[in-house]
Tab-separated table of N, CA and C in Angstrom:
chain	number	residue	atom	x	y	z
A	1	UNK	N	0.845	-1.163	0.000
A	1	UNK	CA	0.000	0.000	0.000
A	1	UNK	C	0.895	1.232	0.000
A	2	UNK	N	0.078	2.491	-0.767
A	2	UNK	CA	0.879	3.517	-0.724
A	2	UNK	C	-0.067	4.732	-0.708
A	3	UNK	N	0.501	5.336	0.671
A	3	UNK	CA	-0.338	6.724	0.823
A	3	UNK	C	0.922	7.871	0.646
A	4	UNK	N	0.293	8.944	-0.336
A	4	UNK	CA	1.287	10.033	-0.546
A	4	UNK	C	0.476	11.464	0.473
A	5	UNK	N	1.024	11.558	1.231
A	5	UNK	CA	0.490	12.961	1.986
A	5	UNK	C	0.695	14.194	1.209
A	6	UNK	N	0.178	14.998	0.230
A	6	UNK	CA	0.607	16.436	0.077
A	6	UNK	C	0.337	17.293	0.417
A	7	UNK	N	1.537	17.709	1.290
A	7	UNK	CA	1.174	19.011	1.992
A	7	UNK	C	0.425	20.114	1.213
A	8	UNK	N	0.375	20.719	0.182
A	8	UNK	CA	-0.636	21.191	-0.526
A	8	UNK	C	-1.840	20.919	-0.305
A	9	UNK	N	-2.456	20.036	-0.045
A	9	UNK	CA	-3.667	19.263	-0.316
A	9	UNK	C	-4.180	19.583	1.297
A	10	UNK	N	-3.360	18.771	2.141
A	10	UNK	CA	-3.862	18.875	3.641
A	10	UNK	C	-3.750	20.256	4.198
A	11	UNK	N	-4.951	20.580	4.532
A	11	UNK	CA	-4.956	21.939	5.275
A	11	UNK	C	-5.369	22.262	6.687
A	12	UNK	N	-5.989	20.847	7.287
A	12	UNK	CA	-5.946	20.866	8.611
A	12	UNK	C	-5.899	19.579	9.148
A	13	UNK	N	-5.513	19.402	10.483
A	13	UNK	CA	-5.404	18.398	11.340
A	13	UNK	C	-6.296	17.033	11.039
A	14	UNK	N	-7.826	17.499	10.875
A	14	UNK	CA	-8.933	16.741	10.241
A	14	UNK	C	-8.796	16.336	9.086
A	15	UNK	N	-8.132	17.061	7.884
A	15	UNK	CA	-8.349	16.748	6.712
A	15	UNK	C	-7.506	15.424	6.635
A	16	UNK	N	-5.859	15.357	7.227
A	16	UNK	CA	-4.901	14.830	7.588
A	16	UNK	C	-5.251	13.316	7.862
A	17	UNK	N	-6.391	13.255	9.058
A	17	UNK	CA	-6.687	12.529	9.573
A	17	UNK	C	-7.693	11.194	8.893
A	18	UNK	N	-8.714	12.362	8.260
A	18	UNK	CA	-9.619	11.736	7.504
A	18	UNK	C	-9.080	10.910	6.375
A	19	UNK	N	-7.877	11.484	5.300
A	19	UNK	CA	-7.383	10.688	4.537
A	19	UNK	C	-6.803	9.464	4.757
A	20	UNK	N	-5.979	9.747	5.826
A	20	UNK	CA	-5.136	8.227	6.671
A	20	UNK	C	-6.524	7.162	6.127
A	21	UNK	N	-7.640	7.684	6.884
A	21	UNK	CA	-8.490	6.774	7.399
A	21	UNK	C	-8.953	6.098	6.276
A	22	UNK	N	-9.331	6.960	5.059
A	22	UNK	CA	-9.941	6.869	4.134
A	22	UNK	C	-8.466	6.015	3.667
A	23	UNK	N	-7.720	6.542	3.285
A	23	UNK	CA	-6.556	5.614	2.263
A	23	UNK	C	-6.101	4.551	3.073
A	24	UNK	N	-6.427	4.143	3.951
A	24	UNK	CA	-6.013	2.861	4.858
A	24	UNK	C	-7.353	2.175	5.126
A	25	UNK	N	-8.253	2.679	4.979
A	25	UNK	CA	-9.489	1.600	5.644
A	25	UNK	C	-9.204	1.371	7.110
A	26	UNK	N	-9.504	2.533	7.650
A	26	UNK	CA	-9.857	2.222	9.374
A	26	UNK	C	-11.166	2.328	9.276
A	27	UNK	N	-11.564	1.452	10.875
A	27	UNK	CA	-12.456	1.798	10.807
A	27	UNK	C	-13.209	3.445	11.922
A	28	UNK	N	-14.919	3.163	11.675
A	28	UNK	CA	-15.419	4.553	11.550
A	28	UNK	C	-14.702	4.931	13.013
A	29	UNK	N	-14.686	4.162	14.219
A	29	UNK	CA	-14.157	4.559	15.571
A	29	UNK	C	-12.840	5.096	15.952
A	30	UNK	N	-11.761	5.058	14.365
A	30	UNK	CA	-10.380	6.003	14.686
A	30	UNK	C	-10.986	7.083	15.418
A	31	UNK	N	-10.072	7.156	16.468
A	31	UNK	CA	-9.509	8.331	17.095
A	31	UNK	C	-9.456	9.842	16.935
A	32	UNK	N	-8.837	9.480	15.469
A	32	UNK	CA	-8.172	10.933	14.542
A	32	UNK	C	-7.628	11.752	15.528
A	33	UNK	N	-6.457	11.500	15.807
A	33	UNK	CA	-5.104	12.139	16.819
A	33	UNK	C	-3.727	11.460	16.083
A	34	UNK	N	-3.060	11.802	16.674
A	34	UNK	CA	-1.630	10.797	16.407
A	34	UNK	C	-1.296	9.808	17.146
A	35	UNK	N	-2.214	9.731	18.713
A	35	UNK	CA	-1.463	8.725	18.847
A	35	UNK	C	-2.393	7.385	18.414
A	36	UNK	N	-3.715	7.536	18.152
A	36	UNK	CA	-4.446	6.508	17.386
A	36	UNK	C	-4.114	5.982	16.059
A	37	UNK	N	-3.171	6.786	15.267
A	37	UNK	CA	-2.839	7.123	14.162
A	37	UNK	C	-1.371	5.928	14.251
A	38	UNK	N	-0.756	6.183	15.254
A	38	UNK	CA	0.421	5.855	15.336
A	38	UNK	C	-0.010	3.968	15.842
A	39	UNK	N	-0.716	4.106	16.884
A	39	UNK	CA	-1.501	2.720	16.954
A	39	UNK	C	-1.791	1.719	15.586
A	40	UNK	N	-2.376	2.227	14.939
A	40	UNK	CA	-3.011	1.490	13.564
A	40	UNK	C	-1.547	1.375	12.836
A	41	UNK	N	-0.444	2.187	12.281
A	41	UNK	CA	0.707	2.268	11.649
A	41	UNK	C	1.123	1.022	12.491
A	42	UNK	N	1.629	1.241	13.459
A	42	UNK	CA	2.441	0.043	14.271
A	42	UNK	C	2.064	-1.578	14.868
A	43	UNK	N	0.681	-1.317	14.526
A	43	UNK	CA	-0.244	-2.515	14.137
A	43	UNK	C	-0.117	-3.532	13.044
A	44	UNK	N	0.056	-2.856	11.691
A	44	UNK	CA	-0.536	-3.011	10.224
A	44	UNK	C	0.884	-4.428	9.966
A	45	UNK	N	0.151	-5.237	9.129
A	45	UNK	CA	1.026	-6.520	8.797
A	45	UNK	C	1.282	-5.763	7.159
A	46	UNK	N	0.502	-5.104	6.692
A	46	UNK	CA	0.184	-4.653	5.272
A	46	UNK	C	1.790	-3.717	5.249
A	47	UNK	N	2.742	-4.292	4.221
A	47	UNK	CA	3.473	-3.277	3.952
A	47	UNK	C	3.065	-1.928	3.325
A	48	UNK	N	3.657	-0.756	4.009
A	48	UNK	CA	2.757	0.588	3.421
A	48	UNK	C	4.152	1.531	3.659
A	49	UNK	N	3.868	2.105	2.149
A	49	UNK	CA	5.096	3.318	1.986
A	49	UNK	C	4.136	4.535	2.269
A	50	UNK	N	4.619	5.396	3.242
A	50	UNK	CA	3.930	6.780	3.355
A	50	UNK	C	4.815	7.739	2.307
A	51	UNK	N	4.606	8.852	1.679
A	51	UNK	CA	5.466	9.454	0.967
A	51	UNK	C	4.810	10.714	1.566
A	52	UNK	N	5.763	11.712	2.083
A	52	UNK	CA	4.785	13.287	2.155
A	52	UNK	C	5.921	13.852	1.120
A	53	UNK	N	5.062	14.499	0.134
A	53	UNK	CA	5.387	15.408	-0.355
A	53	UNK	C	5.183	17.082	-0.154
A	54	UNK	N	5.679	17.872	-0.925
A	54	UNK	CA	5.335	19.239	-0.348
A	54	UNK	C	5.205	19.793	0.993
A	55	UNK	N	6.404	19.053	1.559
A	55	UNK	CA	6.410	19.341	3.207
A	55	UNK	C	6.303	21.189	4.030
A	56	UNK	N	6.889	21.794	3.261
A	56	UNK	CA	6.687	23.081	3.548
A	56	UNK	C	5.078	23.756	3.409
A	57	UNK	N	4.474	23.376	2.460
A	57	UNK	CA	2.784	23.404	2.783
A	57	UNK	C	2.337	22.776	3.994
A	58	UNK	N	2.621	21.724	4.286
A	58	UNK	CA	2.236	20.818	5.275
A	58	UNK	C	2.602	21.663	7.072
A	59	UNK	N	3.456	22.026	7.032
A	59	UNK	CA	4.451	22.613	7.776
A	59	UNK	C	3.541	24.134	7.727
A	60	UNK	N	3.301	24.676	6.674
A	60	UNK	CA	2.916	26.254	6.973
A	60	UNK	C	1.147	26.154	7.392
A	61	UNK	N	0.470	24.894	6.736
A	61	UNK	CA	-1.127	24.733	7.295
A	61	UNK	C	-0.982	24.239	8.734
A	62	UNK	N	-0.358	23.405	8.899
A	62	UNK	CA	-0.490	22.475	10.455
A	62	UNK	C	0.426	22.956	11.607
A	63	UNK	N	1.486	24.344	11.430
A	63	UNK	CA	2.166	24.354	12.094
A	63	UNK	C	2.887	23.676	12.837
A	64	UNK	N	2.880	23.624	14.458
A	64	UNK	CA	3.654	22.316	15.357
A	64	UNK	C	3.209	21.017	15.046
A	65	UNK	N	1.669	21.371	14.751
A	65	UNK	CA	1.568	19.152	14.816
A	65	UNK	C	2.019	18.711	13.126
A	66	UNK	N	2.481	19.326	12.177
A	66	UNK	CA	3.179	19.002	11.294
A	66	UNK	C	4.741	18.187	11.747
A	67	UNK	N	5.377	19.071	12.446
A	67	UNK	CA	6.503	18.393	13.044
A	67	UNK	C	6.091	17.184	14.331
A	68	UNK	N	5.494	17.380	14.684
A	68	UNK	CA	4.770	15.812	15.784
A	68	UNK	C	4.147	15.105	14.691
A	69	UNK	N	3.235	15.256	13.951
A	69	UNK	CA	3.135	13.890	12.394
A	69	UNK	C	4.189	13.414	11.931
A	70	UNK	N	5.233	14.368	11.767
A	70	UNK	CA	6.277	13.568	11.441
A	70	UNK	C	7.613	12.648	12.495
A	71	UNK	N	7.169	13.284	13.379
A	71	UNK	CA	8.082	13.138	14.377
A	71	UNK	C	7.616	11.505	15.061
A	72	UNK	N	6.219	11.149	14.827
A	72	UNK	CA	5.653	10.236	15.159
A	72	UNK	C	5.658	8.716	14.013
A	73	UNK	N	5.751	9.894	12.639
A	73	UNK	CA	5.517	8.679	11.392
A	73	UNK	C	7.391	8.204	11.913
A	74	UNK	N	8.438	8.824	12.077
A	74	UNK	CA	9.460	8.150	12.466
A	74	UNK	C	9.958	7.184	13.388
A	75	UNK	N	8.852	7.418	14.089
A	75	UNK	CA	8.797	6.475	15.523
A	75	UNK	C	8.236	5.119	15.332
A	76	UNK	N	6.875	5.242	14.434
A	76	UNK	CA	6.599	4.397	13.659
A	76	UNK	C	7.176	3.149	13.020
A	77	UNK	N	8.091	4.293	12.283
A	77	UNK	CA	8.672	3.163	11.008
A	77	UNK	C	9.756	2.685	11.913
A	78	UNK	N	10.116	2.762	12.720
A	78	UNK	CA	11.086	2.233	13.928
A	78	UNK	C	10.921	0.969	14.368
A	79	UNK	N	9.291	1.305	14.537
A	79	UNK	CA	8.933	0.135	15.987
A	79	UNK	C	8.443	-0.774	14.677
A	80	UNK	N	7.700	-0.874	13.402
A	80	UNK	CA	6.886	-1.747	12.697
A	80	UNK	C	7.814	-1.170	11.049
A	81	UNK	N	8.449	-2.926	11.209
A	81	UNK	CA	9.218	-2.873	9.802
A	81	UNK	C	8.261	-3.066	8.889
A	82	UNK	N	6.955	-2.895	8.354
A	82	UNK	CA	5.845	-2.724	7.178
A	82	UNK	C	6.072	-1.342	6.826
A	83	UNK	N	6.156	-0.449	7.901
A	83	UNK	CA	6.231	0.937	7.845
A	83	UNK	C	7.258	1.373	6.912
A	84	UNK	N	7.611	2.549	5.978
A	84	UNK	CA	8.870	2.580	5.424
A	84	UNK	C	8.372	4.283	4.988
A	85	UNK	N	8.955	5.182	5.205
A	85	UNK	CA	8.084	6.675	5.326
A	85	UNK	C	9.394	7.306	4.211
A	86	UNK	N	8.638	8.026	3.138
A	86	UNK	CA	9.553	8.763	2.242
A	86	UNK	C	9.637	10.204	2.602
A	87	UNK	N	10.406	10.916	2.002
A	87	UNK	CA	10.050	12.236	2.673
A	87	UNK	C	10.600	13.540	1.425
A	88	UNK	N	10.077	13.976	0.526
A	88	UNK	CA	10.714	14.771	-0.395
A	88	UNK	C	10.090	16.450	-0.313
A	89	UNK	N	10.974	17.230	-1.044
A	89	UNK	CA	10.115	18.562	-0.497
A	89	UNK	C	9.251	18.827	-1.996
């Protein structure tokens, strides 16, 4: 599986959230936070490449929790080798 985040595209915390959900098939009871977010990632048997692109959009809509999304997708791909997170600007 492959979800591409573009920061362009995401403009708030929700929008962020909703896609995960939507491009992963959670179900309707996610959380939508990071650390529910980070739960399901470190769960998943499904190999999945995250790619964020356009990180400086991402970064200028979401401010701090832009750097905690990412700070978390790293923690992630740490703990659950399916995880494998790209990162281009």
């Amino acid at each position: 599986m492959k979800v591409v985040i573009d920061g362009k595209k995401i403009t708030s915390k929700q929008m962020l959230h909703t896609y995960f959900a939507d491009e992963m098939n959670f179900p309707e009871w996610y959380g939508k936070n990071l650390d529910a977010l980070y739960d399901f990632l470190t769960d998943t048997n499904e190999e999945t490449e995250i790619e964020l692109i356009n990180r400086p959009a991402l970064h200028e809509h979401l401010g701090k929790y832009a750097k905690a999304f990412e700070k978390m997708l790293r923690e992630a791909q740490e703990e659950n080798e399916n995880i494998k997170v790209i990162s281009t600007e």
